[in-house]
Amino acid sequence: SRHQPAFLGGRSLNLASGMLRRALIIVLVALQLHYSMSAAAAAEPAANLGRGASVATKQTNDDDAETIAVAEVFEQLTEEEKEDAAKSSSYRYLKTARCSKDKRDELAKAMIMRYVHTEHVLGSKQSLWADRALSKIRSTIEYRSVMQVDDIRTCFDRDKKDSDTHRSIRAMLEGRYESKGSVIRGYGKKGQALFLNYPRCETKWDEESFVAGNIYMLERALAATERRTDGMVTKILNFYDYNGYTMRNSPPPLLIARLMSDLRDHWPDRLEGVYIVDSPWIFRTFWRIIKVFIDPVTIGLVNFVTGEEQKEILKGMIDEDQAAPFMYEGGKAEGEADMRRFFYDIPTDMVYTVGHGKI
């Protein structure tokens, strides 16, 4: 057994360890969100740099510079890389047998823009935007190949049912979500799919299935958002219901670090906001400590929501028939998800619904 200081009993040591683990997780989430900022949020700090026409002019110049960088990157991609970028941007394109070259180029440029915009928001020199974006896009294309991301996205599609590769991935995902720890359920008022997480259900931490499961859920949320909004909205909303959470539901920090690193590097600018609902007091305590070291844009994306008064903000984002009860009183998306139905009966680009309810 491990040696413990005389002034710490086992229970106290475990509590301290748990607190440190949670603190690390929050820091890692904050770092991920730093790379997943929305354009609207990113504009806020810029407003303090000037007034009136000067701010508008700066924004116009910045937008023009991003567009120019996107064009530079696009010209350097091979035809195969453009195809891969378009498939990464759009589940609909991935599944479409025939699509115009113009549409492919539009989707590839959308992916490039997310990387260029991220470099801009992070404060990189403008002269480096194109080179860094190109390097990261090529890294992402390689990552998605190695991780079989497209196979993960399509593993439950009916035309993949006889494939050994897809059968293996299906088995892994079914095992991963036997606990019903996550589901894509409901839409925001702007059409963003809701990625719902229930940490109280999580107690097993196999690295391969943990990462693959999060990739599947994220990609499915993006696909559902694309279908719901006809591609006009490209970001999702992420919710964590911390009711019933205990220390045994804390994932290993190194596993979270791996996941956050992957999301940061390969899914930039895909997250509109994170809502941590009814979190334990320890989360708020550590957030107050670390928020002084985090930029205002990142802080603005993370929302701790506790109690009906604070949950009023969610009513403005999500209609009652789309909201889970933990989001606010009156949310009608009740009951546990039937994960087999979610996987096999509901199309990949649709959210979970009960029975024949509204999709």
Short mmCIF file of C-alpha atoms in Angstrom, two decimals:
data_model
loop_
_atom_site.label_atom_id
_atom_site.label_comp_id
_atom_site.label_asym_id
_atom_site.label_seq_id
_atom_site.Cartn_x
_atom_site.Cartn_y
_atom_site.Cartn_z
CA SER A 1 0.00 0.00 0.00
CA ARG A 2 1.04 3.60 -0.53
CA HIS A 3 2.61 5.52 2.35
CA GLN A 4 0.52 8.45 3.57
CA PRO A 5 1.58 11.49 5.64
CA ALA A 6 0.54 11.17 9.27
CA PHE A 7 -1.80 14.15 9.02
CA LEU A 8 -3.73 12.68 6.08
CA GLY A 9 -6.10 9.79 6.46
CA GLY A 10 -6.90 7.68 3.40
CA ARG A 11 -10.20 9.44 2.85
CA SER A 12 -8.61 12.89 3.00
CA LEU A 13 -5.84 11.87 0.64
CA ASN A 14 -8.35 10.49 -1.84
CA LEU A 15 -10.34 13.72 -1.63
CA ALA A 16 -7.24 15.82 -2.25
CA SER A 17 -6.27 13.61 -5.15
CA GLY A 18 -9.75 13.88 -6.57
CA MET A 19 -9.68 17.66 -6.27
CA LEU A 20 -6.39 17.85 -8.14
CA ARG A 21 -7.68 15.55 -10.85
CA ARG A 22 -10.76 17.67 -11.33
CA ALA A 23 -8.63 20.81 -11.44
CA LEU A 24 -6.45 19.30 -14.15
CA ILE A 25 -9.50 18.25 -16.15
CA ILE A 26 -10.92 21.77 -16.01
CA VAL A 27 -7.59 23.23 -17.13
CA LEU A 28 -7.45 20.81 -20.05
CA VAL A 29 -11.01 21.59 -21.06
CA ALA A 30 -10.18 25.28 -20.94
CA LEU A 31 -7.17 24.72 -23.17
CA GLN A 32 -9.32 22.81 -25.66
CA LEU A 33 -11.90 25.55 -25.71
CA HIS A 34 -9.15 28.08 -26.37
CA TYR A 35 -8.88 26.50 -29.81
CA SER A 36 -12.65 26.13 -30.32
CA MET A 37 -13.82 29.73 -30.15
CA SER A 38 -16.69 31.12 -32.13
CA ALA A 39 -16.15 34.07 -34.46
CA ALA A 40 -18.75 36.08 -32.62
CA ALA A 41 -17.11 35.57 -29.26
CA ALA A 42 -13.68 36.29 -30.68
CA ALA A 43 -14.83 39.71 -31.83
CA GLU A 44 -15.56 40.88 -28.28
CA PRO A 45 -11.97 41.58 -27.14
CA ALA A 46 -11.32 43.37 -30.41
CA ALA A 47 -14.05 45.85 -29.56
CA ASN A 48 -11.88 47.20 -26.77
CA LEU A 49 -9.03 48.04 -29.14
CA GLY A 50 -10.72 50.96 -30.80
CA ARG A 51 -13.96 52.83 -31.39
CA GLY A 52 -16.44 53.34 -34.20
CA ALA A 53 -15.23 53.14 -37.78
CA SER A 54 -11.70 52.11 -36.79
CA VAL A 55 -12.98 48.87 -35.25
CA ALA A 56 -15.19 48.15 -38.25
CA THR A 57 -12.26 48.79 -40.59
CA LYS A 58 -10.00 46.48 -38.59
CA GLN A 59 -12.63 43.73 -38.68
CA THR A 60 -13.01 44.11 -42.44
CA ASN A 61 -9.25 43.97 -42.94
CA ASP A 62 -9.00 40.89 -40.72
CA ASP A 63 -11.78 39.13 -42.64
CA ASP A 64 -10.06 39.96 -45.93
CA ALA A 65 -6.76 38.64 -44.59
CA GLU A 66 -8.43 35.36 -43.54
CA THR A 67 -9.98 34.97 -46.99
CA ILE A 68 -6.62 35.54 -48.65
CA ALA A 69 -4.96 32.96 -46.36
CA VAL A 70 -7.69 30.43 -47.18
CA ALA A 71 -7.03 30.90 -50.89
CA GLU A 72 -3.31 30.40 -50.35
CA VAL A 73 -3.85 27.15 -48.49
CA PHE A 74 -6.40 25.89 -50.99
CA GLU A 75 -3.99 26.36 -53.89
CA GLN A 76 -1.38 24.24 -52.11
CA LEU A 77 -3.64 21.28 -51.43
CA THR A 78 -3.62 18.35 -53.82
CA GLU A 79 -6.88 17.19 -55.42
CA GLU A 80 -6.91 14.22 -53.04
CA GLU A 81 -6.40 16.50 -50.03
CA LYS A 82 -9.26 18.75 -51.17
CA GLU A 83 -11.48 15.68 -51.38
CA ASP A 84 -10.44 14.57 -47.90
CA ALA A 85 -11.05 18.07 -46.52
CA ALA A 86 -14.55 18.18 -48.03
CA LYS A 87 -15.41 14.78 -46.55
CA SER A 88 -14.12 15.93 -43.17
CA SER A 89 -16.33 19.02 -43.34
CA SER A 90 -19.54 17.30 -44.36
CA TYR A 91 -21.20 13.98 -43.58
CA ARG A 92 -23.62 14.69 -46.41
CA TYR A 93 -20.75 15.01 -48.86
CA LEU A 94 -19.13 11.85 -47.49
CA LYS A 95 -22.32 9.90 -48.22
CA THR A 96 -23.15 11.48 -51.57
CA ALA A 97 -22.18 9.34 -54.54
CA ARG A 98 -21.92 12.31 -56.88
CA CYS A 99 -21.26 15.92 -56.00
CA SER A 100 -20.02 18.88 -58.00
CA LYS A 101 -16.43 20.05 -57.89
CA ASP A 102 -17.69 23.47 -56.83
CA LYS A 103 -19.38 21.95 -53.79
CA ARG A 104 -16.26 20.00 -52.93
CA ASP A 105 -14.16 23.16 -53.11
CA GLU A 106 -16.66 25.08 -51.00
CA LEU A 107 -16.51 22.47 -48.24
CA ALA A 108 -12.72 22.20 -48.40
CA LYS A 109 -12.43 25.98 -48.05
CA ALA A 110 -14.80 25.87 -45.06
CA MET A 111 -12.42 23.48 -43.33
CA ILE A 112 -9.44 25.67 -44.20
CA MET A 113 -11.22 28.72 -42.81
CA ARG A 114 -11.69 27.05 -39.43
CA TYR A 115 -7.94 26.53 -39.15
CA VAL A 116 -7.05 29.99 -40.44
CA HIS A 117 -9.55 31.63 -38.12
CA THR A 118 -8.13 29.69 -35.18
CA GLU A 119 -4.64 30.97 -35.97
CA HIS A 120 -6.04 34.50 -36.15
CA VAL A 121 -7.84 34.23 -32.82
CA LEU A 122 -4.81 32.72 -31.12
CA GLY A 123 -2.78 35.78 -32.10
CA SER A 124 -0.46 34.19 -34.64
CA LYS A 125 1.30 36.56 -37.00
CA GLN A 126 -0.80 37.13 -40.08
CA SER A 127 2.09 36.07 -42.30
CA LEU A 128 2.03 32.63 -40.64
CA TRP A 129 -1.69 31.89 -40.88
CA ALA A 130 -1.54 30.06 -44.20
CA ASP A 131 1.55 27.96 -43.44
CA ARG A 132 0.31 26.90 -40.03
CA ALA A 133 -3.19 26.14 -41.27
CA LEU A 134 -1.81 24.04 -44.14
CA SER A 135 0.40 22.07 -41.77
CA LYS A 136 -2.46 21.43 -39.37
CA ILE A 137 -4.89 20.42 -42.10
CA ARG A 138 -2.45 17.86 -43.46
CA SER A 139 -1.89 16.59 -39.94
CA THR A 140 -5.65 16.25 -39.51
CA ILE A 141 -6.05 14.38 -42.79
CA GLU A 142 -3.39 11.92 -41.63
CA TYR A 143 -4.95 11.65 -38.17
CA ARG A 144 -8.39 10.91 -39.59
CA SER A 145 -6.93 8.17 -41.76
CA VAL A 146 -5.01 6.52 -38.93
CA MET A 147 -7.95 6.80 -36.52
CA GLN A 148 -10.43 5.57 -39.15
CA VAL A 149 -12.66 8.55 -38.48
CA ASP A 150 -14.79 8.05 -41.60
CA ASP A 151 -15.30 4.39 -40.66
CA ILE A 152 -16.37 5.51 -37.19
CA ARG A 153 -18.80 8.03 -38.71
CA THR A 154 -20.43 5.45 -40.97
CA CYS A 155 -20.16 2.22 -38.97
CA PHE A 156 -23.90 2.02 -38.24
CA ASP A 157 -24.98 2.88 -41.80
CA ARG A 158 -26.90 0.04 -43.39
CA ASP A 159 -24.54 -0.28 -46.32
CA LYS A 160 -21.72 -1.06 -43.87
CA LYS A 161 -23.44 -3.87 -41.95
CA ASP A 162 -21.43 -6.70 -43.55
CA SER A 163 -18.01 -5.07 -43.22
CA ASP A 164 -15.69 -6.66 -40.65
CA THR A 165 -14.07 -3.28 -39.96
CA HIS A 166 -17.39 -1.61 -39.27
CA ARG A 167 -18.67 -4.57 -37.28
CA SER A 168 -15.67 -4.27 -34.96
CA ILE A 169 -16.20 -0.53 -34.50
CA ARG A 170 -19.90 -1.05 -33.80
CA ALA A 171 -19.11 -3.58 -31.08
CA MET A 172 -16.63 -1.17 -29.48
CA LEU A 173 -19.09 1.73 -29.48
CA GLU A 174 -21.94 -0.38 -28.16
CA GLY A 175 -19.71 -1.46 -25.28
CA ARG A 176 -18.52 2.09 -24.71
CA TYR A 177 -22.06 3.45 -24.40
CA GLU A 178 -23.70 0.54 -22.64
CA SER A 179 -23.64 2.86 -19.62
CA LYS A 180 -25.62 5.52 -21.57
CA GLY A 181 -23.01 8.13 -20.69
CA SER A 182 -23.55 10.22 -23.82
CA VAL A 183 -26.13 10.75 -26.55
CA ILE A 184 -26.98 13.25 -29.28
CA ARG A 185 -30.47 14.42 -28.36
CA GLY A 186 -32.34 17.59 -29.22
CA TYR A 187 -31.54 20.79 -31.09
CA GLY A 188 -30.90 24.36 -30.07
CA LYS A 189 -33.11 27.07 -31.50
CA LYS A 190 -30.53 27.79 -34.20
CA GLY A 191 -30.45 24.13 -35.19
CA GLN A 192 -27.32 23.07 -33.29
CA ALA A 193 -27.42 19.43 -32.23
CA LEU A 194 -27.05 18.88 -28.48
CA PHE A 195 -24.21 16.62 -27.34
CA LEU A 196 -25.37 15.44 -23.91
CA ASN A 197 -23.03 13.86 -21.37
CA TYR A 198 -23.85 12.20 -18.06
CA PRO A 199 -20.58 11.81 -16.09
CA ARG A 200 -22.35 9.87 -13.32
CA CYS A 201 -22.69 6.94 -15.74
CA GLU A 202 -18.97 6.70 -16.48
CA THR A 203 -16.75 4.29 -14.54
CA LYS A 204 -14.70 2.48 -17.22
CA TRP A 205 -11.81 4.12 -19.02
CA ASP A 206 -10.52 2.06 -21.94
CA GLU A 207 -8.52 4.58 -23.99
CA GLU A 208 -9.37 3.32 -27.48
CA SER A 209 -13.12 3.16 -26.94
CA PHE A 210 -13.16 6.40 -24.94
CA VAL A 211 -11.54 8.40 -27.74
CA ALA A 212 -13.43 6.62 -30.54
CA GLY A 213 -16.71 7.10 -28.70
CA ASN A 214 -16.19 10.83 -28.35
CA ILE A 215 -15.23 11.07 -32.02
CA TYR A 216 -18.42 9.24 -33.00
CA MET A 217 -20.66 11.44 -30.87
CA LEU A 218 -19.02 14.67 -32.02
CA GLU A 219 -19.20 13.69 -35.68
CA ARG A 220 -22.80 12.58 -35.28
CA ALA A 221 -23.74 15.89 -33.66
CA LEU A 222 -22.07 17.76 -36.53
CA ALA A 223 -23.90 15.61 -39.09
CA ALA A 224 -27.26 16.22 -37.41
CA THR A 225 -26.58 19.95 -37.28
CA GLU A 226 -25.68 19.97 -40.97
CA ARG A 227 -28.92 18.19 -41.90
CA ARG A 228 -31.10 20.32 -39.63
CA THR A 229 -29.70 23.63 -40.94
CA ASP A 230 -28.78 22.58 -44.49
CA GLY A 231 -25.15 23.30 -43.65
CA MET A 232 -25.76 26.87 -42.48
CA VAL A 233 -24.70 26.10 -38.88
CA THR A 234 -21.40 24.30 -38.29
CA LYS A 235 -21.08 24.22 -34.50
CA ILE A 236 -22.71 22.20 -31.74
CA LEU A 237 -23.69 22.71 -28.11
CA ASN A 238 -22.14 20.52 -25.41
CA PHE A 239 -23.86 19.80 -22.08
CA TYR A 240 -22.69 17.98 -18.97
CA ASP A 241 -25.26 16.91 -16.37
CA TYR A 242 -23.35 16.58 -13.10
CA ASN A 243 -26.29 15.46 -10.99
CA GLY A 244 -25.35 12.27 -9.14
CA TYR A 245 -21.65 12.69 -9.88
CA THR A 246 -19.14 11.14 -7.46
CA MET A 247 -15.36 10.90 -7.35
CA ARG A 248 -15.40 7.45 -8.94
CA ASN A 249 -16.78 9.03 -12.10
CA SER A 250 -13.57 11.03 -12.71
CA PRO A 251 -11.69 9.88 -15.81
CA PRO A 252 -7.89 9.58 -15.64
CA PRO A 253 -6.34 13.01 -16.34
CA LEU A 254 -3.96 11.62 -18.98
CA LEU A 255 -6.91 10.18 -20.87
CA ILE A 256 -8.66 13.54 -20.83
CA ALA A 257 -5.40 15.17 -21.95
CA ARG A 258 -5.25 12.82 -24.95
CA LEU A 259 -8.84 13.52 -25.91
CA MET A 260 -8.53 17.28 -25.50
CA SER A 261 -5.35 17.34 -27.55
CA ASP A 262 -7.05 15.44 -30.37
CA LEU A 263 -10.10 17.70 -30.34
CA ARG A 264 -8.00 20.84 -30.21
CA ASP A 265 -5.83 19.84 -33.13
CA HIS A 266 -8.40 18.21 -35.41
CA TRP A 267 -11.81 19.78 -34.72
CA PRO A 268 -11.14 23.52 -34.34
CA ASP A 269 -14.02 25.99 -34.22
CA ARG A 270 -16.69 23.30 -33.96
CA LEU A 271 -17.97 24.08 -30.48
CA GLU A 272 -20.35 26.95 -29.77
CA GLY A 273 -20.48 26.52 -26.00
CA VAL A 274 -20.10 24.16 -23.06
CA TYR A 275 -22.71 24.12 -20.29
CA ILE A 276 -21.74 22.43 -17.04
CA VAL A 277 -25.02 21.90 -15.23
CA ASP A 278 -25.41 21.37 -11.47
CA SER A 279 -21.70 20.80 -10.97
CA PRO A 280 -20.18 19.96 -7.57
CA TRP A 281 -18.85 22.92 -5.60
CA ILE A 282 -15.28 21.86 -6.28
CA PHE A 283 -15.62 22.72 -9.96
CA ARG A 284 -16.59 26.31 -9.22
CA THR A 285 -13.83 26.63 -6.65
CA PHE A 286 -11.09 25.61 -9.05
CA TRP A 287 -12.60 27.64 -11.88
CA ARG A 288 -12.31 30.78 -9.78
CA ILE A 289 -8.64 29.95 -9.21
CA ILE A 290 -7.65 29.27 -12.80
CA LYS A 291 -9.86 31.73 -14.68
CA VAL A 292 -7.45 34.60 -13.96
CA PHE A 293 -4.94 32.86 -16.22
CA ILE A 294 -7.37 32.31 -19.12
CA ASP A 295 -8.32 34.77 -21.83
CA PRO A 296 -11.81 36.35 -21.74
CA VAL A 297 -12.91 34.60 -24.95
CA THR A 298 -12.37 31.14 -23.50
CA ILE A 299 -14.01 32.07 -20.22
CA GLY A 300 -17.02 33.25 -22.19
CA LEU A 301 -17.57 29.80 -23.71
CA VAL A 302 -17.72 27.86 -20.44
CA ASN A 303 -20.95 28.25 -18.50
CA PHE A 304 -21.60 26.83 -15.03
CA VAL A 305 -25.36 26.57 -14.61
CA THR A 306 -26.95 25.65 -11.28
CA GLY A 307 -30.49 26.23 -10.07
CA GLU A 308 -33.62 27.26 -11.94
CA GLU A 309 -32.75 30.96 -11.90
CA GLN A 310 -29.49 30.40 -13.77
CA LYS A 311 -31.15 27.86 -16.07
CA GLU A 312 -33.40 30.58 -17.47
CA ILE A 313 -30.66 31.31 -20.01
CA LEU A 314 -31.09 27.81 -21.43
CA LYS A 315 -34.77 28.47 -22.12
CA GLY A 316 -33.72 31.11 -24.59
CA MET A 317 -31.48 28.62 -26.38
CA ILE A 318 -33.53 25.41 -26.40
CA ASP A 319 -37.27 24.84 -26.76
CA GLU A 320 -39.07 22.73 -24.15
CA ASP A 321 -39.66 19.80 -26.48
CA GLN A 322 -35.91 19.62 -27.22
CA ALA A 323 -34.61 20.22 -23.67
CA ALA A 324 -33.72 17.49 -21.18
CA PRO A 325 -35.22 17.96 -17.69
CA PHE A 326 -31.79 18.68 -16.18
CA MET A 327 -31.51 21.77 -18.38
CA TYR A 328 -34.53 23.47 -16.84
CA GLU A 329 -37.89 22.69 -15.25
CA GLY A 330 -40.33 21.84 -17.98
CA GLY A 331 -37.80 20.20 -20.33
CA LYS A 332 -39.74 17.44 -22.08
CA ALA A 333 -36.99 15.26 -23.55
CA GLU A 334 -37.33 12.79 -20.68
CA GLY A 335 -36.17 9.26 -20.05
CA GLU A 336 -33.00 7.33 -20.74
CA ALA A 337 -31.94 6.83 -24.30
CA ASP A 338 -32.38 3.42 -25.89
CA MET A 339 -28.86 3.22 -27.27
CA ARG A 340 -29.56 0.32 -29.61
CA ARG A 341 -32.35 2.34 -31.21
CA PHE A 342 -30.07 5.38 -31.33
CA PHE A 343 -27.38 3.42 -33.13
CA TYR A 344 -29.40 1.23 -35.46
CA ASP A 345 -32.81 2.79 -36.07
CA ILE A 346 -32.14 6.52 -36.20
CA PRO A 347 -30.07 7.82 -39.13
CA THR A 348 -26.60 9.06 -38.28
CA ASP A 349 -27.50 12.62 -39.23
CA MET A 350 -30.49 12.79 -36.88
CA VAL A 351 -30.70 13.16 -33.12
CA TYR A 352 -32.23 10.66 -30.72
CA THR A 353 -35.97 10.88 -30.17
CA VAL A 354 -38.44 8.74 -28.22
CA GLY A 355 -40.93 6.76 -30.28
CA HIS A 356 -42.08 8.68 -33.30
CA GLY A 357 -41.53 12.10 -31.79
CA LYS A 358 -40.24 15.13 -33.63
CA ILE A 359 -36.77 14.77 -35.10
#
